[in-house]
Amino acid sequence: MSWTREKMCERASKELEDGFYVNLGIGMPTLVANYISEKNNVTLQSENGMLGMGPFPKKGEEDPDLINAGKQTITSLPDSSFFSSADSFSMIRGGHIDLSILGAMQVSESGDLANWMIPGKMVKGMGGAMDLVAGVKKVLVLMDHNAKDGSPKIVNKCSLPLTGKEVVDLIITNLGVFEVDKGIKVLEIAPDITKQELINNTEADLVFS
Amino acid sequence: MSWTREKMCERASKELEDGFYVNLGIGMPTLVANYISEKNNVTLQSENGMLGMGPFPKKGEEDPDLINAGKQTITSLPDSSFFSSADSFSMIRGGHIDLSILGAMQVSESGDLANWMIPGKMVKGMGGAMDLVAGVKKVLVLMDHNAKDGSPKIVNKCSLPLTGKEVVDLIITNLGVFEVDKGIKVLEIAPDITKQELINNTEADLVFS
Amino acid sequence: MNDKTFKKVYKEAKEALEGVLFDGMVVMSGGFGLCGLPENLILALRDSRVKNLTVISNNAGTEGQGLGLLLETKQIKKAISSYVGENKLFEKQYLSGEIELEFNPQGTLAERVRAGGAGIPAFFTATGVGTLVSEDKTHQSFKGKEYIMETGLTADLSIVKAWKGDKSGNLIYRKTARNFNPVMATAGKVTIAEVEELCEVGELDPDYIHTPGIYVNRILEGKDYSKAIENLTLSEE
Amino acid sequence: MNDKTFKKVYKEAKEALEGVLFDGMVVMSGGFGLCGLPENLILALRDSRVKNLTVISNNAGTEGQGLGLLLETKQIKKAISSYVGENKLFEKQYLSGEIELEFNPQGTLAERVRAGGAGIPAFFTATGVGTLVSEDKTHQSFKGKEYIMETGLTADLSIVKAWKGDKSGNLIYRKTARNFNPVMATAGKVTIAEVEELCEVGELDPDYIHTPGIYVNRILEGKDYSKAIENLTLSEE
């Protein structure tokens, strides 16, 4: 049985150590915020210029001047601070963010990441993704193990244009948890998934320990 | 009769156009502030991180957190703003300051400026002078025409280490006012000073109009 | 530009734009999505019909909102942005070749603008190394790590939106409506700011000014802010 | 450094320095002259007797004040500064070869520190072109103007002084005591801040934070600030 999205997010949240400053990408990574316990002091950064991102607002409390990088209405917290885009990316580029969680189209065995562009399709832009993967201390990819057409997303070499080269540290999919460190090391396998199933669904060579 | 220091400062103050943002160097240039009329909106920048520098404080009103680049106690004005050293020099380097008035040891006919170092003597450092002359739109040198030993300070080529190359636009001395523009053009001569006296006291060729 | 008259305050956005516009100019516009947009100035820019603009802005607006307004009137020749999703009109004009597009990583875009305002012609960053962004760019290694060189950006005109501003041009932004506005204010040959509340000089605390007045050539109090929300998201309880 | 325990608040400067000092380390210290100096942390640094320090700071203090204290104990091996006047002890140690000195133009120093904190390994500036400062540096021309390349600076430890700070590390500076403190806070592998007033989280307005808490690993409320005035100048009336 492969992991549900909820289970994947919960697993990803375990990577958020006490005191971590974390940037969560748009989409599934945003949901990881639901699994942050109040006990461990995790601070969320939003690259449009905010540290200390709070939950979504209650109805009627939304503020058009207070949005996250996905343009969603959010709230602030007592320890929040606001700053410019330049200051925000100085924080990111300068290696001050401990962890970034992003979605991906492809990850290669050397940690190359592709998640911004499909040739031939309209390109919306890379936004802050290239800055995040180049600057943040640890990059975690949270994605389905296979594309919708069933093709593997953990590949020998990305066929799609890269977002960053040798940037991914950890991959969490619905089938398992993988460390990128001179190859793809299998750290955990979802329940009832066999090694062979993992191998069948992965193009890159897997290292089992 | 050569100009007094007061007269020199008063003459320099005429270069402060309405609406100008101005940085005044340490020493005689600081005194130019005394000749700024309230009518023309001149704003003084202090490179340690302040725009809108006010007069020196009255006794008992000095604030150790409020100093200028010469480490003198100063005051703020209603339009003042404070910022970091990095932001201050972004303002300077980025060409946002209209005019800088500095002292000098030597100015060459091509506008090279030497004012920070005498070889063999203890060097205190260039502080912000190199940034100012490289970044500010117009650089005015305010200095005695001759050194204490009588040697000319407007020279063919600076013998002292440079603060900046081809940076000086205007020179005001006790003997006259000079524009640096493919040579040293004499704009004004102090009363009772003859052309010959000027020439005798200047190493660089002078262009009289 | 040094405004010799030191009359920075303008009543209307249209009036504030007078004398600074020309076809083919480069315009920077603050804002992130629809947040912190100089709405009045964008409208006045549209009404001016100035054309062949190169627009530097993180996004290209949505249909009928933000810079989307300048797409309708085909005033934009080129956009330098990090993300232009959510805009079918942009897509159409891009695919038909009417509009040129240069993508910059968001942090690189912000830093290029900051560099432009700070007199830094170029800097090195690891962002984009090994990607399409690095093509044709100077590569250099520092302490064993590879970087690419990016250049500073300036504009003929920067239009920014602040929360409060005083008549000497000091600005304060509110929450995440700050975004690209402060850096763009520094990088325009002329910078025009619109504010929700125009204050008298002395009303703002000098310790909390985000944009010192030196960067603002003209200022106006905007009106009828729509402050549209692009993606209203509420908590469930 | 990520402080896993998230216990940022320390009672004493001495305690705050525990575990981060080593001989030969690079230390950045905020302050301009005697204004905005981390007085408590400098004293504790002196008392620690850590030696062979490379100190990055705009000035070298005066005798018995600021970094002058670390000169008395000969803890400084090298200084990277823009101006070291007004300090006879520095002069003596420099002339005798006990201390190494690297002068940077003040704006270049500030920008190098900012770059270090912002992940920018190098940038170009016109400051110092044609002077001693440009010797042995990479020259490059942009749009017909000559620039030199300067590199980013980081430190093993940054010590900074703020006016108010909260327990999550957010800082606010007062007047010109801000100076180099905010950029240095970003460029230390470990940054320790001392504040005049330690506040509870939530007491500072998120719009007016000068240094976001992410940059501050440890924070303490300082005491007995001397806040010496280097050059008392009064108006005549």
PDB file of C-alpha atoms in Angstrom, chain A residues 21-23 45 91-102 128-140 167 169, chain C residues 127 145:
ATOM      1  CA  TYR A  21      13.449  27.926   9.357  1.00  0.00           C
ATOM      2  CA  VAL A  22      11.553  26.344   6.476  1.00  0.00           C
ATOM      3  CA  ASN A  23      10.241  27.354   3.078  1.00  0.00           C
ATOM      4  CA  GLN A  45       9.397  31.686   5.421  1.00  0.00           C
ATOM      5  CA  MET A  91      18.033  35.114   3.227  1.00  0.00           C
ATOM      6  CA  ILE A  92      17.454  32.247   0.814  1.00  0.00           C
ATOM      7  CA  ARG A  93      20.585  32.661  -1.324  1.00  0.00           C
ATOM      8  CA  GLY A  94      22.724  33.238   1.751  1.00  0.00           C
ATOM      9  CA  GLY A  95      21.929  29.790   3.122  1.00  0.00           C
ATOM     10  CA  HIS A  96      19.923  30.954   6.128  1.00  0.00           C
ATOM     11  CA  ILE A  97      16.885  28.764   5.454  1.00  0.00           C
ATOM     12  CA  ASP A  98      17.343  25.272   6.881  1.00  0.00           C
ATOM     13  CA  LEU A  99      14.964  23.360   4.682  1.00  0.00           C
ATOM     14  CA  SER A 100      12.968  23.807   1.520  1.00  0.00           C
ATOM     15  CA  ILE A 101      10.228  21.382   0.486  1.00  0.00           C
ATOM     16  CA  LEU A 102       9.295  21.443  -3.187  1.00  0.00           C
ATOM     17  CA  GLY A 128      11.631  31.495  -6.732  1.00  0.00           C
ATOM     18  CA  ALA A 129      12.314  27.792  -7.231  1.00  0.00           C
ATOM     19  CA  MET A 130      15.810  28.145  -8.712  1.00  0.00           C
ATOM     20  CA  ASP A 131      16.846  30.450  -5.878  1.00  0.00           C
ATOM     21  CA  LEU A 132      15.454  28.100  -3.255  1.00  0.00           C
ATOM     22  CA  VAL A 133      17.179  24.968  -4.526  1.00  0.00           C
ATOM     23  CA  ALA A 134      20.480  26.810  -5.004  1.00  0.00           C
ATOM     24  CA  GLY A 135      20.441  28.539  -1.642  1.00  0.00           C
ATOM     25  CA  VAL A 136      18.629  26.542   0.989  1.00  0.00           C
ATOM     26  CA  LYS A 137      20.707  24.213   3.182  1.00  0.00           C
ATOM     27  CA  LYS A 138      18.603  21.118   2.595  1.00  0.00           C
ATOM     28  CA  VAL A 139      16.213  20.497  -0.277  1.00  0.00           C
ATOM     29  CA  LEU A 140      13.438  17.961   0.130  1.00  0.00           C
ATOM     30  CA  VAL A 167      20.562  20.193  -5.330  1.00  0.00           C
ATOM     31  CA  ASP A 169      19.012  15.967  -0.624  1.00  0.00           C
TER      32      ASP A 169
ATOM     33  CA  THR C 127      21.033  30.486  -8.659  1.00  0.00           C
ATOM     34  CA  LYS C 145      31.707  26.358  -6.118  1.00  0.00           C
TER      35      LYS C 145
END
